[in-house]
GROMACS .gro file of N, CA and C in nm:
model
  549
    1MET      N    1  -3.084  -7.205  -2.582
    1MET     CA    2  -3.114  -7.071  -2.531
    1MET      C    3  -2.988  -6.986  -2.542
    2GLU      N    4  -3.006  -6.865  -2.591
    2GLU     CA    5  -2.893  -6.773  -2.610
    2GLU      C    6  -2.863  -6.699  -2.481
    3GLU      N    7  -2.736  -6.696  -2.446
    3GLU     CA    8  -2.694  -6.625  -2.325
    3GLU      C    9  -2.675  -6.477  -2.360
    4ASN      N   10  -2.726  -6.387  -2.274
    4ASN     CA   11  -2.706  -6.245  -2.303
    4ASN      C   12  -2.565  -6.204  -2.264
    5ASN      N   13  -2.512  -6.113  -2.338
    5ASN     CA   14  -2.379  -6.060  -2.311
    5ASN      C   15  -2.389  -5.911  -2.286
    6PHE      N   16  -2.473  -5.874  -2.192
    6PHE     CA   17  -2.492  -5.733  -2.161
    6PHE      C   18  -2.369  -5.679  -2.089
    7GLU      N   19  -2.347  -5.549  -2.104
    7GLU     CA   20  -2.238  -5.481  -2.035
    7GLU      C   21  -2.297  -5.372  -1.948
    8THR      N   22  -2.211  -5.315  -1.865
    8THR     CA   23  -2.255  -5.216  -1.767
    8THR      C   24  -2.174  -5.088  -1.784
    9ALA      N   25  -2.243  -4.976  -1.770
    9ALA     CA   26  -2.179  -4.843  -1.768
    9ALA      C   27  -2.235  -4.769  -1.648
   10VAL      N   28  -2.153  -4.685  -1.585
   10VAL     CA   29  -2.198  -4.607  -1.469
   10VAL      C   30  -2.158  -4.461  -1.490
   11PHE      N   31  -2.261  -4.374  -1.490
   11PHE     CA   32  -2.240  -4.231  -1.512
   11PHE      C   33  -2.309  -4.150  -1.403
   12ALA      N   34  -2.251  -4.035  -1.374
   12ALA     CA   35  -2.314  -3.936  -1.286
   12ALA      C   36  -2.318  -3.805  -1.363
   13GLY      N   37  -2.438  -3.753  -1.382
   13GLY     CA   38  -2.453  -3.630  -1.459
   13GLY      C   39  -2.548  -3.535  -1.391
   14GLY      N   40  -2.532  -3.520  -1.260
   14GLY     CA   41  -2.626  -3.438  -1.183
   14GLY      C   42  -2.730  -3.527  -1.120
   15CYS      N   43  -2.849  -3.480  -1.113
   15CYS     CA   44  -2.959  -3.555  -1.053
   15CYS      C   45  -2.982  -3.687  -1.128
   16PHE      N   46  -2.989  -3.797  -1.054
   16PHE     CA   47  -3.006  -3.926  -1.122
   16PHE      C   48  -3.143  -3.942  -1.186
   17TRP      N   49  -3.242  -3.866  -1.144
   17TRP     CA   50  -3.374  -3.873  -1.210
   17TRP      C   51  -3.361  -3.833  -1.356
   18CYS      N   52  -3.276  -3.732  -1.382
   18CYS     CA   53  -3.257  -3.683  -1.520
   18CYS      C   54  -3.184  -3.786  -1.605
   19THR      N   55  -3.071  -3.833  -1.554
   19THR     CA   56  -2.990  -3.925  -1.635
   19THR      C   57  -3.063  -4.057  -1.656
   20GLU      N   58  -3.134  -4.102  -1.555
   20GLU     CA   59  -3.212  -4.226  -1.569
   20GLU      C   60  -3.314  -4.212  -1.682
   21ALA      N   61  -3.389  -4.102  -1.683
   21ALA     CA   62  -3.493  -4.080  -1.784
   21ALA      C   63  -3.435  -4.078  -1.925
   22VAL      N   64  -3.317  -4.018  -1.940
   22VAL     CA   65  -3.253  -4.010  -2.071
   22VAL      C   66  -3.214  -4.150  -2.120
   23PHE      N   67  -3.140  -4.222  -2.039
   23PHE     CA   68  -3.085  -4.350  -2.084
   23PHE      C   69  -3.189  -4.461  -2.097
   24GLN      N   70  -3.299  -4.452  -2.025
   24GLN     CA   71  -3.406  -4.552  -2.038
   24GLN      C   72  -3.464  -4.553  -2.179
   25ARG      N   73  -3.450  -4.443  -2.251
   25ARG     CA   74  -3.514  -4.429  -2.382
   25ARG      C   75  -3.428  -4.476  -2.499
   26LEU      N   76  -3.306  -4.518  -2.471
   26LEU     CA   77  -3.215  -4.557  -2.579
   26LEU      C   78  -3.229  -4.704  -2.618
   27LYS      N   79  -3.228  -4.728  -2.749
   27LYS     CA   80  -3.225  -4.866  -2.801
   27LYS      C   81  -3.101  -4.934  -2.747
   28GLY      N   82  -3.117  -5.057  -2.705
   28GLY     CA   83  -3.003  -5.134  -2.655
   28GLY      C   84  -2.984  -5.123  -2.505
   29VAL      N   85  -3.047  -5.026  -2.442
   29VAL     CA   86  -3.039  -5.015  -2.296
   29VAL      C   87  -3.146  -5.106  -2.239
   30VAL      N   88  -3.103  -5.200  -2.158
   30VAL     CA   89  -3.190  -5.302  -2.103
   30VAL      C   90  -3.247  -5.259  -1.968
   31LYS      N   91  -3.163  -5.193  -1.887
   31LYS     CA   92  -3.204  -5.157  -1.751
   31LYS      C   93  -3.122  -5.037  -1.704
   32VAL      N   94  -3.187  -4.949  -1.627
   32VAL     CA   95  -3.118  -4.836  -1.566
   32VAL      C   96  -3.157  -4.833  -1.418
   33VAL      N   97  -3.057  -4.826  -1.331
   33VAL     CA   98  -3.081  -4.822  -1.187
   33VAL      C   99  -3.017  -4.695  -1.132
   34SER      N  100  -3.094  -4.619  -1.055
   34SER     CA  101  -3.040  -4.500  -0.989
   34SER      C  102  -2.973  -4.543  -0.858
   35GLY      N  103  -2.862  -4.477  -0.827
   35GLY     CA  104  -2.792  -4.513  -0.705
   35GLY      C  105  -2.684  -4.414  -0.667
   36TYR      N  106  -2.594  -4.460  -0.582
   36TYR     CA  107  -2.489  -4.376  -0.526
   36TYR      C  108  -2.356  -4.448  -0.540
   37THR      N  109  -2.252  -4.374  -0.578
   37THR     CA  110  -2.118  -4.431  -0.586
   37THR      C  111  -2.014  -4.320  -0.569
   38GLY      N  112  -1.892  -4.363  -0.543
   38GLY     CA  113  -1.781  -4.268  -0.534
   38GLY      C  114  -1.762  -4.205  -0.397
   39GLY      N  115  -1.827  -4.260  -0.296
   39GLY     CA  116  -1.819  -4.201  -0.164
   39GLY      C  117  -1.745  -4.285  -0.062
   40SER      N  118  -1.755  -4.242   0.063
   40SER     CA  119  -1.673  -4.302   0.168
   40SER      C  120  -1.747  -4.388   0.270
   41ILE      N  121  -1.880  -4.388   0.268
   41ILE     CA  122  -1.950  -4.471   0.367
   41ILE      C  123  -2.028  -4.581   0.296
   42LYS      N  124  -2.053  -4.689   0.369
   42LYS     CA  125  -2.126  -4.802   0.313
   42LYS      C  126  -2.276  -4.779   0.326
   43ASN      N  127  -2.350  -4.827   0.226
   43ASN     CA  128  -2.497  -4.822   0.226
   43ASN      C  129  -2.555  -4.686   0.264
   44PRO      N  130  -2.515  -4.580   0.193
   44PRO     CA  131  -2.567  -4.447   0.227
   44PRO      C  132  -2.715  -4.435   0.193
   45ALA      N  133  -2.783  -4.351   0.266
   45ALA     CA  134  -2.923  -4.319   0.240
   45ALA      C  135  -2.930  -4.183   0.173
   46TYR      N  136  -3.038  -4.158   0.103
   46TYR     CA  137  -3.056  -4.032   0.031
   46TYR      C  138  -3.037  -3.912   0.123
   47ARG      N  139  -3.092  -3.919   0.243
   47ARG     CA  140  -3.079  -3.806   0.336
   47ARG      C  141  -2.933  -3.775   0.369
   48GLU      N  142  -2.846  -3.877   0.363
   48GLU     CA  143  -2.703  -3.856   0.387
   48GLU      C  144  -2.636  -3.801   0.262
   49ILE      N  145  -2.675  -3.850   0.148
   49ILE     CA  146  -2.617  -3.807   0.021
   49ILE      C  147  -2.641  -3.658   0.000
   50THR      N  148  -2.763  -3.613   0.031
   50THR     CA  149  -2.798  -3.473   0.003
   50THR      C  150  -2.717  -3.373   0.084
   51THR      N  151  -2.650  -3.417   0.190
   51THR     CA  152  -2.564  -3.327   0.267
   51THR      C  153  -2.435  -3.295   0.193
   52GLY      N  154  -2.397  -3.384   0.099
   52GLY     CA  155  -2.273  -3.366   0.026
   52GLY      C  156  -2.151  -3.410   0.105
   53ARG      N  157  -2.171  -3.464   0.225
   53ARG     CA  158  -2.057  -3.499   0.310
   53ARG      C  159  -2.011  -3.644   0.295
   54THR      N  160  -2.085  -3.727   0.221
   54THR     CA  161  -2.045  -3.867   0.208
   54THR      C  162  -1.949  -3.889   0.091
   55GLY      N  163  -1.942  -3.793   0.001
   55GLY     CA  164  -1.857  -3.807  -0.116
   55GLY      C  165  -1.920  -3.882  -0.232
   56HIS      N  166  -2.039  -3.934  -0.212
   56HIS     CA  167  -2.107  -4.008  -0.318
   56HIS      C  168  -2.166  -3.913  -0.422
   57ALA      N  169  -2.176  -3.964  -0.543
   57ALA     CA  170  -2.246  -3.894  -0.650
   57ALA      C  171  -2.377  -3.966  -0.676
   58GLU      N  172  -2.479  -3.890  -0.712
   58GLU     CA  173  -2.601  -3.951  -0.762
   58GLU      C  174  -2.565  -4.003  -0.900
   59ALA      N  175  -2.579  -4.133  -0.920
   59ALA     CA  176  -2.533  -4.195  -1.045
   59ALA      C  177  -2.636  -4.295  -1.096
   60ILE      N  178  -2.613  -4.340  -1.218
   60ILE     CA  179  -2.697  -4.446  -1.274
   60ILE      C  180  -2.608  -4.559  -1.322
   61LYS      N  181  -2.659  -4.680  -1.304
   61LYS     CA  182  -2.594  -4.800  -1.357
   61LYS      C  183  -2.679  -4.845  -1.476
   62ILE      N  184  -2.616  -4.850  -1.591
   62ILE     CA  185  -2.684  -4.884  -1.716
   62ILE      C  186  -2.642  -5.024  -1.758
   63GLU      N  187  -2.739  -5.109  -1.779
   63GLU     CA  188  -2.713  -5.240  -1.839
   63GLU      C  189  -2.754  -5.228  -1.985
   64TYR      N  190  -2.662  -5.261  -2.076
   64TYR     CA  191  -2.689  -5.241  -2.218
   64TYR      C  192  -2.636  -5.356  -2.302
   65ASP      N  193  -2.693  -5.368  -2.421
   65ASP     CA  194  -2.652  -5.470  -2.516
   65ASP      C  195  -2.553  -5.406  -2.614
   66PRO      N  196  -2.425  -5.443  -2.606
   66PRO     CA  197  -2.325  -5.379  -2.693
   66PRO      C  198  -2.344  -5.411  -2.840
   67LYS      N  199  -2.431  -5.508  -2.873
   67LYS     CA  200  -2.461  -5.535  -3.014
   67LYS      C  201  -2.555  -5.429  -3.070
   68CYS      N  202  -2.624  -5.355  -2.979
   68CYS     CA  203  -2.720  -5.252  -3.021
   68CYS      C  204  -2.669  -5.110  -3.002
   69ILE      N  205  -2.590  -5.090  -2.897
   69ILE     CA  206  -2.537  -4.957  -2.867
   69ILE      C  207  -2.402  -4.974  -2.797
   70GLY      N  208  -2.306  -4.895  -2.838
   70GLY     CA  209  -2.173  -4.907  -2.782
   70GLY      C  210  -2.147  -4.811  -2.667
   71TYR      N  211  -2.041  -4.838  -2.595
   71TYR     CA  212  -2.003  -4.754  -2.482
   71TYR      C  213  -1.977  -4.610  -2.527
   72GLN      N  214  -1.909  -4.594  -2.639
   72GLN     CA  215  -1.882  -4.459  -2.689
   72GLN      C  216  -2.011  -4.386  -2.722
   73GLU      N  217  -2.109  -4.455  -2.777
   73GLU     CA  218  -2.238  -4.393  -2.807
   73GLU      C  219  -2.308  -4.349  -2.678
   74LEU      N  220  -2.298  -4.431  -2.575
   74LEU     CA  221  -2.356  -4.392  -2.445
   74LEU      C  222  -2.288  -4.264  -2.394
   75LEU      N  223  -2.156  -4.257  -2.411
   75LEU     CA  224  -2.083  -4.137  -2.368
   75LEU      C  225  -2.125  -4.014  -2.448
   76GLU      N  226  -2.150  -4.031  -2.576
   76GLU     CA  227  -2.194  -3.918  -2.659
   76GLU      C  228  -2.327  -3.863  -2.607
   77VAL      N  229  -2.418  -3.952  -2.571
   77VAL     CA  230  -2.547  -3.909  -2.514
   77VAL      C  231  -2.524  -3.844  -2.378
   78PHE      N  232  -2.439  -3.904  -2.297
   78PHE     CA  233  -2.407  -3.850  -2.164
   78PHE      C  234  -2.358  -3.705  -2.174
   79PHE      N  235  -2.262  -3.681  -2.261
   79PHE     CA  236  -2.206  -3.545  -2.272
   79PHE      C  237  -2.302  -3.446  -2.334
   80ALA      N  238  -2.394  -3.493  -2.417
   80ALA     CA  239  -2.488  -3.403  -2.483
   80ALA      C  240  -2.608  -3.366  -2.395
   81THR      N  241  -2.630  -3.441  -2.288
   81THR     CA  242  -2.753  -3.419  -2.210
   81THR      C  243  -2.727  -3.368  -2.068
   82HIS      N  244  -2.607  -3.321  -2.040
   82HIS     CA  245  -2.579  -3.252  -1.914
   82HIS      C  246  -2.461  -3.157  -1.938
   83ASP      N  247  -2.432  -3.074  -1.841
   83ASP     CA  248  -2.321  -2.978  -1.856
   83ASP      C  249  -2.197  -3.033  -1.787
   84PRO      N  250  -2.100  -3.086  -1.864
   84PRO     CA  251  -1.980  -3.143  -1.804
   84PRO      C  252  -1.874  -3.039  -1.767
   85THR      N  253  -1.911  -2.912  -1.775
   85THR     CA  254  -1.813  -2.805  -1.750
   85THR      C  255  -1.835  -2.734  -1.616
   86THR      N  256  -1.936  -2.775  -1.543
   86THR     CA  257  -1.963  -2.710  -1.414
   86THR      C  258  -1.923  -2.805  -1.302
   87LEU      N  259  -1.833  -2.761  -1.217
   87LEU     CA  260  -1.782  -2.845  -1.108
   87LEU      C  261  -1.886  -2.856  -0.997
   88ASN      N  262  -1.924  -2.979  -0.967
   88ASN     CA  263  -2.016  -3.008  -0.856
   88ASN      C  264  -2.149  -2.933  -0.868
   89ARG      N  265  -2.199  -2.926  -0.991
   89ARG     CA  266  -2.324  -2.853  -1.012
   89ARG      C  267  -2.388  -2.893  -1.144
   90GLN      N  268  -2.521  -2.904  -1.141
   90GLN     CA  269  -2.602  -2.917  -1.261
   90GLN      C  270  -2.723  -2.828  -1.240
   91GLY      N  271  -2.733  -2.722  -1.316
   91GLY     CA  272  -2.844  -2.629  -1.299
   91GLY      C  273  -2.845  -2.574  -1.158
   92ALA      N  274  -2.960  -2.583  -1.091
   92ALA     CA  275  -2.974  -2.532  -0.955
   92ALA      C  276  -2.922  -2.629  -0.850
   93ASP      N  277  -2.896  -2.755  -0.891
   93ASP     CA  278  -2.846  -2.855  -0.796
   93ASP      C  279  -2.697  -2.835  -0.776
   94ARG      N  280  -2.658  -2.814  -0.649
   94ARG     CA  281  -2.517  -2.789  -0.617
   94ARG      C  282  -2.468  -2.883  -0.510
   95GLY      N  283  -2.343  -2.925  -0.524
   95GLY     CA  284  -2.279  -3.014  -0.427
   95GLY      C  285  -2.208  -3.128  -0.499
   96THR      N  286  -2.115  -3.192  -0.430
   96THR     CA  287  -2.038  -3.301  -0.491
   96THR      C  288  -2.127  -3.416  -0.537
   97GLN      N  289  -2.244  -3.429  -0.476
   97GLN     CA  290  -2.336  -3.537  -0.516
   97GLN      C  291  -2.392  -3.516  -0.657
   98TYR      N  292  -2.377  -3.395  -0.712
   98TYR     CA  293  -2.427  -3.363  -0.846
   98TYR      C  294  -2.315  -3.348  -0.948
   99ARG      N  295  -2.196  -3.398  -0.915
   99ARG     CA  296  -2.082  -3.382  -1.005
   99ARG      C  297  -2.099  -3.466  -1.132
  100SER      N  298  -2.025  -3.427  -1.232
  100SER     CA  299  -2.019  -3.501  -1.357
  100SER      C  300  -1.907  -3.603  -1.344
  101ALA      N  301  -1.941  -3.732  -1.363
  101ALA     CA  302  -1.841  -3.836  -1.346
  101ALA      C  303  -1.872  -3.958  -1.432
  102ILE      N  304  -1.764  -4.022  -1.474
  102ILE     CA  305  -1.771  -4.150  -1.543
  102ILE      C  306  -1.698  -4.248  -1.452
  103PHE      N  307  -1.768  -4.351  -1.410
  103PHE     CA  308  -1.709  -4.453  -1.324
  103PHE      C  309  -1.684  -4.576  -1.411
  104TYR      N  310  -1.559  -4.594  -1.452
  104TYR     CA  311  -1.529  -4.702  -1.545
  104TYR      C  312  -1.515  -4.836  -1.472
  105ILE      N  313  -1.546  -4.942  -1.547
  105ILE     CA  314  -1.546  -5.077  -1.492
  105ILE      C  315  -1.421  -5.153  -1.534
  106ASN      N  316  -1.360  -5.110  -1.644
  106ASN     CA  317  -1.239  -5.176  -1.692
  106ASN      C  318  -1.152  -5.073  -1.766
  107GLU      N  319  -1.033  -5.117  -1.801
  107GLU     CA  320  -0.938  -5.028  -1.865
  107GLU      C  321  -0.988  -4.977  -2.000
  108GLN      N  322  -1.061  -5.062  -2.073
  108GLN     CA  323  -1.114  -5.021  -2.202
  108GLN      C  324  -1.213  -4.904  -2.187
  109GLN      N  325  -1.301  -4.912  -2.088
  109GLN     CA  326  -1.394  -4.801  -2.064
  109GLN      C  327  -1.318  -4.675  -2.027
  110GLN      N  328  -1.215  -4.688  -1.944
  110GLN     CA  329  -1.134  -4.572  -1.907
  110GLN      C  330  -1.073  -4.507  -2.030
  111GLN      N  331  -1.015  -4.587  -2.117
  111GLN     CA  332  -0.950  -4.535  -2.238
  111GLN      C  333  -1.051  -4.466  -2.330
  112ILE      N  334  -1.167  -4.527  -2.348
  112ILE     CA  335  -1.270  -4.468  -2.434
  112ILE      C  336  -1.318  -4.336  -2.375
  113ALA      N  337  -1.342  -4.333  -2.244
  113ALA     CA  338  -1.390  -4.210  -2.178
  113ALA      C  339  -1.287  -4.098  -2.195
  114GLU      N  340  -1.162  -4.128  -2.171
  114GLU     CA  341  -1.058  -4.026  -2.183
  114GLU      C  342  -1.043  -3.980  -2.327
  115GLN      N  343  -1.057  -4.073  -2.421
  115GLN     CA  344  -1.050  -4.039  -2.564
  115GLN      C  345  -1.165  -3.947  -2.605
  116VAL      N  346  -1.286  -3.978  -2.559
  116VAL     CA  347  -1.402  -3.894  -2.592
  116VAL      C  348  -1.385  -3.754  -2.534
  117ILE      N  349  -1.338  -3.745  -2.411
  117ILE     CA  350  -1.316  -3.613  -2.350
  117ILE      C  351  -1.211  -3.534  -2.429
  118ARG      N  352  -1.102  -3.600  -2.467
  118ARG     CA  353  -0.998  -3.531  -2.548
  118ARG      C  354  -1.057  -3.481  -2.680
  119MET      N  355  -1.138  -3.565  -2.744
  119MET     CA  356  -1.199  -3.527  -2.871
  119MET      C  357  -1.290  -3.405  -2.852
  120LEU      N  358  -1.373  -3.406  -2.748
  120LEU     CA  359  -1.464  -3.294  -2.722
  120LEU      C  360  -1.385  -3.167  -2.693
  121GLU      N  361  -1.275  -3.180  -2.619
  121GLU     CA  362  -1.190  -3.064  -2.590
  121GLU      C  363  -1.121  -3.015  -2.717
  122ASP      N  364  -1.065  -3.107  -2.795
  122ASP     CA  365  -0.995  -3.069  -2.918
  122ASP      C  366  -1.088  -2.998  -3.016
  123GLU      N  367  -1.214  -3.041  -3.019
  123GLU     CA  368  -1.312  -2.981  -3.110
  123GLU      C  369  -1.383  -2.860  -3.048
  124SER      N  370  -1.344  -2.822  -2.927
  124SER     CA  371  -1.404  -2.708  -2.855
  124SER      C  372  -1.556  -2.713  -2.857
  125VAL      N  373  -1.609  -2.830  -2.825
  125VAL     CA  374  -1.754  -2.849  -2.824
  125VAL      C  375  -1.819  -2.763  -2.716
  126PHE      N  376  -1.750  -2.746  -2.604
  126PHE     CA  377  -1.801  -2.665  -2.493
  126PHE      C  378  -1.718  -2.538  -2.480
  127ASP      N  379  -1.780  -2.432  -2.432
  127ASP     CA  380  -1.711  -2.304  -2.415
  127ASP      C  381  -1.608  -2.310  -2.302
  128ASN      N  382  -1.634  -2.394  -2.202
  128ASN     CA  383  -1.545  -2.406  -2.086
  128ASN      C  384  -1.485  -2.546  -2.081
  129PRO      N  385  -1.376  -2.564  -2.007
  129PRO     CA  386  -1.312  -2.696  -1.998
  129PRO      C  387  -1.405  -2.799  -1.933
  130ILE      N  388  -1.394  -2.923  -1.978
  130ILE     CA  389  -1.469  -3.034  -1.921
  130ILE      C  390  -1.408  -3.070  -1.786
  131VAL      N  391  -1.492  -3.082  -1.683
  131VAL     CA  392  -1.445  -3.116  -1.549
  131VAL      C  393  -1.494  -3.255  -1.505
  132THR      N  394  -1.545  -3.332  -1.599
  132THR     CA  395  -1.595  -3.465  -1.569
  132THR      C  396  -1.485  -3.552  -1.510
  133GLU      N  397  -1.514  -3.610  -1.395
  133GLU     CA  398  -1.422  -3.700  -1.328
  133GLU      C  399  -1.427  -3.836  -1.399
  134VAL      N  400  -1.312  -3.897  -1.421
  134VAL     CA  401  -1.305  -4.032  -1.476
  134VAL      C  402  -1.231  -4.116  -1.373
  135THR      N  403  -1.305  -4.206  -1.309
  135THR     CA  404  -1.249  -4.281  -1.197
  135THR      C  405  -1.302  -4.424  -1.195
  136ALA      N  406  -1.225  -4.513  -1.137
  136ALA     CA  407  -1.266  -4.654  -1.128
  136ALA      C  408  -1.390  -4.666  -1.041
  137LEU      N  409  -1.481  -4.753  -1.083
  137LEU     CA  410  -1.603  -4.777  -1.005
  137LEU      C  411  -1.568  -4.855  -0.879
  138GLY      N  412  -1.616  -4.804  -0.767
  138GLY     CA  413  -1.610  -4.877  -0.641
  138GLY      C  414  -1.747  -4.938  -0.617
  139ALA      N  415  -1.789  -4.939  -0.494
  139ALA     CA  416  -1.921  -4.992  -0.461
  139ALA      C  417  -2.030  -4.902  -0.519
  140PHE      N  418  -2.133  -4.964  -0.571
  140PHE     CA  419  -2.251  -4.893  -0.620
  140PHE      C  420  -2.368  -4.938  -0.534
  141TYR      N  421  -2.437  -4.841  -0.475
  141TYR     CA  422  -2.552  -4.870  -0.389
  141TYR      C  423  -2.678  -4.822  -0.457
  142ASN      N  424  -2.775  -4.913  -0.472
  142ASN     CA  425  -2.902  -4.875  -0.532
  142ASN      C  426  -2.971  -4.771  -0.444
  143ALA      N  427  -3.027  -4.672  -0.509
  143ALA     CA  428  -3.105  -4.571  -0.436
  143ALA      C  429  -3.237  -4.634  -0.390
  144GLU      N  430  -3.303  -4.564  -0.302
  144GLU     CA  431  -3.431  -4.610  -0.250
  144GLU      C  432  -3.530  -4.631  -0.363
  145THR      N  433  -3.627  -4.717  -0.340
  145THR     CA  434  -3.726  -4.756  -0.441
  145THR      C  435  -3.796  -4.636  -0.504
  146TYR      N  436  -3.830  -4.535  -0.425
  146TYR     CA  437  -3.905  -4.422  -0.481
  146TYR      C  438  -3.821  -4.339  -0.578
  147HIS      N  439  -3.690  -4.360  -0.584
  147HIS     CA  440  -3.606  -4.290  -0.682
  147HIS      C  441  -3.600  -4.365  -0.815
  148GLN      N  442  -3.636  -4.491  -0.817
  148GLN     CA  443  -3.626  -4.573  -0.938
  148GLN      C  444  -3.742  -4.539  -1.033
  149ASP      N  445  -3.709  -4.527  -1.161
  149ASP     CA  446  -3.810  -4.499  -1.263
  149ASP      C  447  -3.887  -4.370  -1.230
  150TYR      N  448  -3.817  -4.275  -1.171
  150TYR     CA  449  -3.882  -4.156  -1.115
  150TYR      C  450  -3.959  -4.075  -1.219
  151TYR      N  451  -3.895  -4.041  -1.329
  151TYR     CA  452  -3.962  -3.958  -1.428
  151TYR      C  453  -4.087  -4.026  -1.483
  152ASN      N  454  -4.076  -4.151  -1.515
  152ASN     CA  455  -4.191  -4.223  -1.573
  152ASN      C  456  -4.308  -4.230  -1.476
  153GLN      N  457  -4.282  -4.227  -1.348
  153GLN     CA  458  -4.387  -4.232  -1.247
  153GLN      C  459  -4.438  -4.093  -1.206
  154ASN      N  460  -4.359  -3.989  -1.236
  154ASN     CA  461  -4.390  -3.854  -1.185
  154ASN      C  462  -4.373  -3.744  -1.290
  155SER      N  463  -4.396  -3.774  -1.415
  155SER     CA  464  -4.363  -3.680  -1.522
  155SER      C  465  -4.440  -3.548  -1.517
  156SER      N  466  -4.550  -3.543  -1.445
  156SER     CA  467  -4.626  -3.418  -1.438
  156SER      C  468  -4.576  -3.325  -1.327
  157GLN      N  469  -4.485  -3.371  -1.244
  157GLN     CA  470  -4.432  -3.285  -1.137
  157GLN      C  471  -4.345  -3.174  -1.195
  158GLY      N  472  -4.338  -3.063  -1.122
  158GLY     CA  473  -4.264  -2.945  -1.169
  158GLY      C  474  -4.120  -2.972  -1.206
  159TYR      N  475  -4.045  -3.042  -1.122
  159TYR     CA  476  -3.904  -3.070  -1.151
  159TYR      C  477  -3.892  -3.145  -1.283
  160CYS      N  478  -3.978  -3.242  -1.301
  160CYS     CA  479  -3.976  -3.321  -1.425
  160CYS      C  480  -4.008  -3.233  -1.545
  161GLN      N  481  -4.106  -3.147  -1.532
  161GLN     CA  482  -4.147  -3.060  -1.642
  161GLN      C  483  -4.037  -2.960  -1.680
  162PHE      N  484  -3.976  -2.899  -1.580
  162PHE     CA  485  -3.882  -2.789  -1.607
  162PHE      C  486  -3.736  -2.831  -1.621
  163VAL      N  487  -3.698  -2.945  -1.563
  163VAL     CA  488  -3.557  -2.986  -1.569
  163VAL      C  489  -3.537  -3.107  -1.659
  164ILE      N  490  -3.622  -3.207  -1.647
  164ILE     CA  491  -3.602  -3.330  -1.723
  164ILE      C  492  -3.657  -3.319  -1.865
  165ASN      N  493  -3.774  -3.260  -1.882
  165ASN     CA  494  -3.832  -3.251  -2.017
  165ASN      C  495  -3.739  -3.186  -2.120
  166PRO      N  496  -3.669  -3.076  -2.086
  166PRO     CA  497  -3.576  -3.019  -2.186
  166PRO      C  498  -3.465  -3.116  -2.225
  167LYS      N  499  -3.417  -3.197  -2.131
  167LYS     CA  500  -3.315  -3.297  -2.164
  167LYS      C  501  -3.372  -3.403  -2.259
  168LEU      N  502  -3.496  -3.443  -2.232
  168LEU     CA  503  -3.560  -3.543  -2.318
  168LEU      C  504  -3.589  -3.484  -2.456
  169ASN      N  505  -3.626  -3.357  -2.461
  169ASN     CA  506  -3.648  -3.292  -2.591
  169ASN      C  507  -3.519  -3.289  -2.673
  170LYS      N  508  -3.407  -3.259  -2.606
  170LYS     CA  509  -3.278  -3.258  -2.675
  170LYS      C  510  -3.243  -3.399  -2.722
  171LEU      N  511  -3.267  -3.497  -2.638
  171LEU     CA  512  -3.243  -3.636  -2.674
  171LEU      C  513  -3.325  -3.674  -2.797
  172ASN      N  514  -3.453  -3.638  -2.796
  172ASN     CA  515  -3.543  -3.672  -2.907
  172ASN      C  516  -3.501  -3.604  -3.037
  173THR      N  517  -3.442  -3.487  -3.029
  173THR     CA  518  -3.399  -3.414  -3.147
  173THR      C  519  -3.262  -3.462  -3.196
  174THR      N  520  -3.167  -3.471  -3.104
  174THR     CA  521  -3.029  -3.500  -3.140
  174THR      C  522  -3.003  -3.648  -3.166
  175PHE      N  523  -3.072  -3.735  -3.094
  175PHE     CA  524  -3.044  -3.879  -3.103
  175PHE      C  525  -3.166  -3.960  -3.145
  176LYS      N  526  -3.247  -3.903  -3.231
  176LYS     CA  527  -3.372  -3.966  -3.274
  176LYS      C  528  -3.352  -4.111  -3.321
  177ASN      N  529  -3.243  -4.135  -3.394
  177ASN     CA  530  -3.217  -4.269  -3.448
  177ASN      C  531  -3.172  -4.370  -3.341
  178LYS      N  532  -3.143  -4.325  -3.222
  178LYS     CA  533  -3.098  -4.415  -3.114
  178LYS      C  534  -3.211  -4.448  -3.014
  179LEU      N  535  -3.330  -4.395  -3.038
  179LEU     CA  536  -3.439  -4.411  -2.941
  179LEU      C  537  -3.519  -4.538  -2.964
  180LYS      N  538  -3.567  -4.594  -2.854
  180LYS     CA  539  -3.659  -4.707  -2.862
  180LYS      C  540  -3.789  -4.659  -2.925
  181LYS      N  541  -3.858  -4.749  -2.989
  181LYS     CA  542  -3.990  -4.715  -3.043
  181LYS      C  543  -4.087  -4.703  -2.927
  182GLU      N  544  -4.173  -4.600  -2.932
  182GLU     CA  545  -4.273  -4.582  -2.826
  182GLU      C  546  -4.376  -4.692  -2.834
  183LYS      N  547  -4.420  -4.735  -2.718
  183LYS     CA  548  -4.519  -4.842  -2.709
  183LYS      C  549  -4.658  -4.791  -2.729
   0.00000   0.00000   0.00000
């Protein structure tokens, strides 16, 4: 029996419903879990996170097969599907819980993240400076069950239609070759 050698990446790109929906569709991504990280209290609940006072970001933990998709490729998708130039904000969502952040697990991830940000800045990909936080991952707390697989369970809801669908459309156009085949 072959042992899997999956790796983990943790990103915060605003609402975790959006980032979860994007990364679930990529070839090589095995699992995506919505949760909270980067804050000061243990086992926070969503009602606490939404106040912005815990310091946590809505984030996703991605389990992926590096033989199918690399960390740098995940970062390319991350930067293309949210606005990394707005501090503590994504669209109408405002507060530190919606910040853009990369929570690295090891020094290699930190170096790659910083390199990708430098490249995007050097190439002036965005009109404004990138404000994405790059910080070591601390504790990651899984979000409540109703937040998991949110888009796939609620795709007809207004938020999904108006906020998540445009991100998925961009993903389908820009990264067509990286998408899983539809079932």
